[in-house]
């Protein structure tokens, strides 16, 4: 698989900082996403938290997902746009998390999942007909079906709050990847409008539910 320098830098930086966080609790606490600290002026946590992970399996899952889907994005859009989507999705994920948890001062989160989900959703928008394979399902799943299902599951996770997964960051990252990709490739609104609309359904649904106070 083609590996470019920006992808290598992102993975290497995330691995180094994550391992530092594994060994140094003070460092971990200083740079994690924490609502009270962010609202007190430490906005850097909205970015720095994406380079920390809970454990090696969390880190490995995010970096492997990035490794597999990043080539689709920079293959279509180039290195600069790939970097923009990664960073933009990271920020979108943090902003949506801050929006939904603004009054939960004890809320904490870490991980590159928002940025990675943005890259994943961008790749799906660019190549919706590619097949994805999941460990527990032995048949290929069209990428756009997976993308829609993943965001619907994220809405469910945001609503039930039964696990320790940052579903809001995932969803915000997907929004970032979706919007930035469309800004970079506006012809998709003409060439593949049906897919653009389909992938927007869970995004619209989230904000309708939020407006109705259901989340």
Tab-separated table of N, CA, C and O in Angstrom, residues 75-119:
chain	number	residue	atom	x	y	z
A	75	UNK	N	-5.300	9.967	-2.559
A	75	UNK	CA	-5.233	9.534	-3.950
A	75	UNK	C	-6.138	10.368	-4.846
A	75	UNK	O	-5.784	10.690	-5.982
A	76	UNK	N	-7.300	10.753	-4.330
A	76	UNK	CA	-8.246	11.595	-5.071
A	76	UNK	C	-7.924	13.083	-4.941
A	76	UNK	O	-8.026	13.831	-5.914
A	77	UNK	N	-7.565	13.520	-3.739
A	77	UNK	CA	-7.512	14.953	-3.441
A	77	UNK	C	-6.113	15.521	-3.252
A	77	UNK	O	-5.951	16.742	-3.255
A	78	UNK	N	-5.145	14.662	-3.048
A	78	UNK	CA	-3.786	15.159	-2.818
A	78	UNK	C	-3.472	15.304	-1.339
A	78	UNK	O	-4.346	15.217	-0.470
A	79	UNK	N	-2.220	15.540	-1.058
A	79	UNK	CA	-1.718	15.564	0.307
A	79	UNK	C	-2.278	16.721	1.131
A	79	UNK	O	-2.645	16.559	2.292
A	80	UNK	N	-2.331	17.911	0.540
A	80	UNK	CA	-2.792	19.080	1.296
A	80	UNK	C	-4.238	18.889	1.745
A	80	UNK	O	-4.577	19.136	2.908
A	81	UNK	N	-5.091	18.439	0.837
A	81	UNK	CA	-6.504	18.260	1.176
A	81	UNK	C	-6.693	17.130	2.178
A	81	UNK	O	-7.568	17.204	3.054
A	82	UNK	N	-5.882	16.084	2.073
A	82	UNK	CA	-5.941	15.013	3.062
A	82	UNK	C	-5.619	15.560	4.457
A	82	UNK	O	-6.333	15.286	5.433
A	83	UNK	N	-4.557	16.351	4.559
A	83	UNK	CA	-4.202	16.960	5.836
A	83	UNK	C	-5.292	17.883	6.355
A	83	UNK	O	-5.591	17.915	7.553
A	84	UNK	N	-5.896	18.632	5.433
A	84	UNK	CA	-6.983	19.535	5.806
A	84	UNK	C	-8.189	18.760	6.333
A	84	UNK	O	-8.817	19.158	7.326
A	85	UNK	N	-8.508	17.657	5.684
A	85	UNK	CA	-9.636	16.838	6.129
A	85	UNK	C	-9.341	16.214	7.487
A	85	UNK	O	-10.214	16.190	8.363
A	86	UNK	N	-8.124	15.749	7.700
A	86	UNK	CA	-7.772	15.151	8.986
A	86	UNK	C	-7.896	16.180	10.107
A	86	UNK	O	-8.570	15.948	11.115
A	87	UNK	N	-7.259	17.328	9.928
A	87	UNK	CA	-7.293	18.364	10.955
A	87	UNK	C	-8.697	18.947	11.106
A	87	UNK	O	-9.180	19.161	12.224
A	88	UNK	N	-9.357	19.213	9.990
A	88	UNK	CA	-10.703	19.768	10.038
A	88	UNK	C	-11.687	18.840	10.727
A	88	UNK	O	-12.522	19.273	11.523
A	89	UNK	N	-11.581	17.542	10.442
A	89	UNK	CA	-12.473	16.572	11.065
A	89	UNK	C	-12.200	16.461	12.561
A	89	UNK	O	-13.129	16.314	13.367
A	90	UNK	N	-10.928	16.541	12.922
A	90	UNK	CA	-10.548	16.553	14.335
A	90	UNK	C	-11.248	17.707	15.057
A	90	UNK	O	-11.856	17.525	16.120
A	91	UNK	N	-11.181	18.888	14.453
A	91	UNK	CA	-11.780	20.087	15.058
A	91	UNK	C	-13.303	19.986	15.086
A	91	UNK	O	-13.945	20.315	16.092
A	92	UNK	N	-13.899	19.522	13.998
A	92	UNK	CA	-15.356	19.339	13.966
A	92	UNK	C	-15.800	18.380	15.065
A	92	UNK	O	-16.814	18.607	15.732
A	93	UNK	N	-15.050	17.300	15.246
A	93	UNK	CA	-15.384	16.332	16.280
A	93	UNK	C	-15.332	16.942	17.667
A	93	UNK	O	-16.221	16.709	18.501
A	94	UNK	N	-14.302	17.742	17.919
A	94	UNK	CA	-14.171	18.393	19.222
A	94	UNK	C	-15.261	19.436	19.438
A	94	UNK	O	-15.806	19.559	20.539
A	95	UNK	N	-15.583	20.193	18.386
A	95	UNK	CA	-16.610	21.223	18.514
A	95	UNK	C	-17.990	20.618	18.778
A	95	UNK	O	-18.759	21.129	19.604
A	96	UNK	N	-18.302	19.522	18.084
A	96	UNK	CA	-19.611	18.895	18.303
A	96	UNK	C	-19.677	18.302	19.711
A	96	UNK	O	-20.717	18.376	20.373
A	97	UNK	N	-18.572	17.730	20.159
A	97	UNK	CA	-18.528	17.196	21.522
A	97	UNK	C	-18.708	18.311	22.540
A	97	UNK	O	-19.461	18.159	23.521
A	98	UNK	N	-18.049	19.430	22.307
A	98	UNK	CA	-18.181	20.574	23.212
A	98	UNK	C	-19.622	21.082	23.217
A	98	UNK	O	-20.160	21.446	24.271
A	99	UNK	N	-20.256	21.080	22.052
A	99	UNK	CA	-21.643	21.553	21.935
A	99	UNK	C	-22.605	20.663	22.722
A	99	UNK	O	-23.454	21.157	23.476
A	100	UNK	N	-22.481	19.342	22.557
A	100	UNK	CA	-23.420	18.429	23.194
A	100	UNK	C	-23.127	18.190	24.676
A	100	UNK	O	-24.006	17.765	25.415
A	101	UNK	N	-21.895	18.455	25.102
A	101	UNK	CA	-21.518	18.176	26.488
A	101	UNK	C	-21.085	19.442	27.219
A	101	UNK	O	-20.388	19.356	28.228
A	102	UNK	N	-21.506	20.596	26.726
A	102	UNK	CA	-21.002	21.865	27.263
A	102	UNK	C	-21.286	22.055	28.744
A	102	UNK	O	-20.541	22.748	29.447
A	103	UNK	N	-22.345	21.454	29.250
A	103	UNK	CA	-22.700	21.617	30.663
A	103	UNK	C	-22.252	20.448	31.537
A	103	UNK	O	-22.506	20.440	32.740
A	104	UNK	N	-21.596	19.473	30.925
A	104	UNK	CA	-21.066	18.331	31.678
A	104	UNK	C	-19.581	18.604	31.946
A	104	UNK	O	-18.711	18.145	31.225
A	105	UNK	N	-19.313	19.338	33.002
A	105	UNK	CA	-17.956	19.831	33.257
A	105	UNK	C	-16.952	18.715	33.513
A	105	UNK	O	-15.744	18.918	33.357
A	106	UNK	N	-17.413	17.550	33.881
A	106	UNK	CA	-16.500	16.446	34.178
A	106	UNK	C	-16.210	15.575	32.949
A	106	UNK	O	-15.405	14.641	33.024
A	107	UNK	N	-16.843	15.890	31.804
A	107	UNK	CA	-16.698	15.056	30.606
A	107	UNK	C	-15.257	15.066	30.109
A	107	UNK	O	-14.649	16.126	29.934
A	108	UNK	N	-14.721	13.873	29.858
A	108	UNK	CA	-13.356	13.719	29.358
A	108	UNK	C	-13.368	12.805	28.137
A	108	UNK	O	-14.217	11.923	28.020
A	109	UNK	N	-12.419	13.020	27.230
A	109	UNK	CA	-12.321	12.168	26.045
A	109	UNK	C	-10.901	12.226	25.487
A	109	UNK	O	-10.180	13.207	25.691
A	110	UNK	N	-10.528	11.166	24.807
A	110	UNK	CA	-9.234	11.134	24.118
A	110	UNK	C	-9.371	10.278	22.849
A	110	UNK	O	-10.344	9.535	22.700
A	111	UNK	N	-8.427	10.436	21.943
A	111	UNK	CA	-8.394	9.585	20.761
A	111	UNK	C	-8.543	10.323	19.452
A	111	UNK	O	-9.146	11.394	19.391
A	112	UNK	N	-8.010	9.716	18.401
A	112	UNK	CA	-8.042	10.301	17.057
A	112	UNK	C	-9.295	9.902	16.288
A	112	UNK	O	-9.377	10.153	15.079
A	113	UNK	N	-10.269	9.317	16.977
A	113	UNK	CA	-11.430	8.755	16.283
A	113	UNK	C	-12.185	9.773	15.439
A	113	UNK	O	-12.674	9.442	14.363
A	114	UNK	N	-12.325	11.008	15.928
A	114	UNK	CA	-13.031	12.024	15.148
A	114	UNK	C	-12.336	12.312	13.835
A	114	UNK	O	-12.957	12.323	12.765
A	115	UNK	N	-11.020	12.522	13.908
A	115	UNK	CA	-10.239	12.791	12.690
A	115	UNK	C	-10.264	11.597	11.754
A	115	UNK	O	-10.434	11.741	10.531
A	116	UNK	N	-10.107	10.408	12.307
A	116	UNK	CA	-10.085	9.186	11.497
A	116	UNK	C	-11.446	8.936	10.853
A	116	UNK	O	-11.533	8.558	9.681
A	117	UNK	N	-12.520	9.169	11.605
A	117	UNK	CA	-13.861	8.990	11.043
A	117	UNK	C	-14.112	9.982	9.912
A	117	UNK	O	-14.782	9.662	8.925
A	118	UNK	N	-13.562	11.194	10.035
A	118	UNK	CA	-13.670	12.169	8.952
A	118	UNK	C	-13.007	11.690	7.683
A	118	UNK	O	-13.542	11.832	6.574
A	119	UNK	N	-11.835	11.090	7.826
A	119	UNK	CA	-11.124	10.523	6.664
A	119	UNK	C	-11.926	9.359	6.090
A	119	UNK	O	-12.065	9.226	4.863
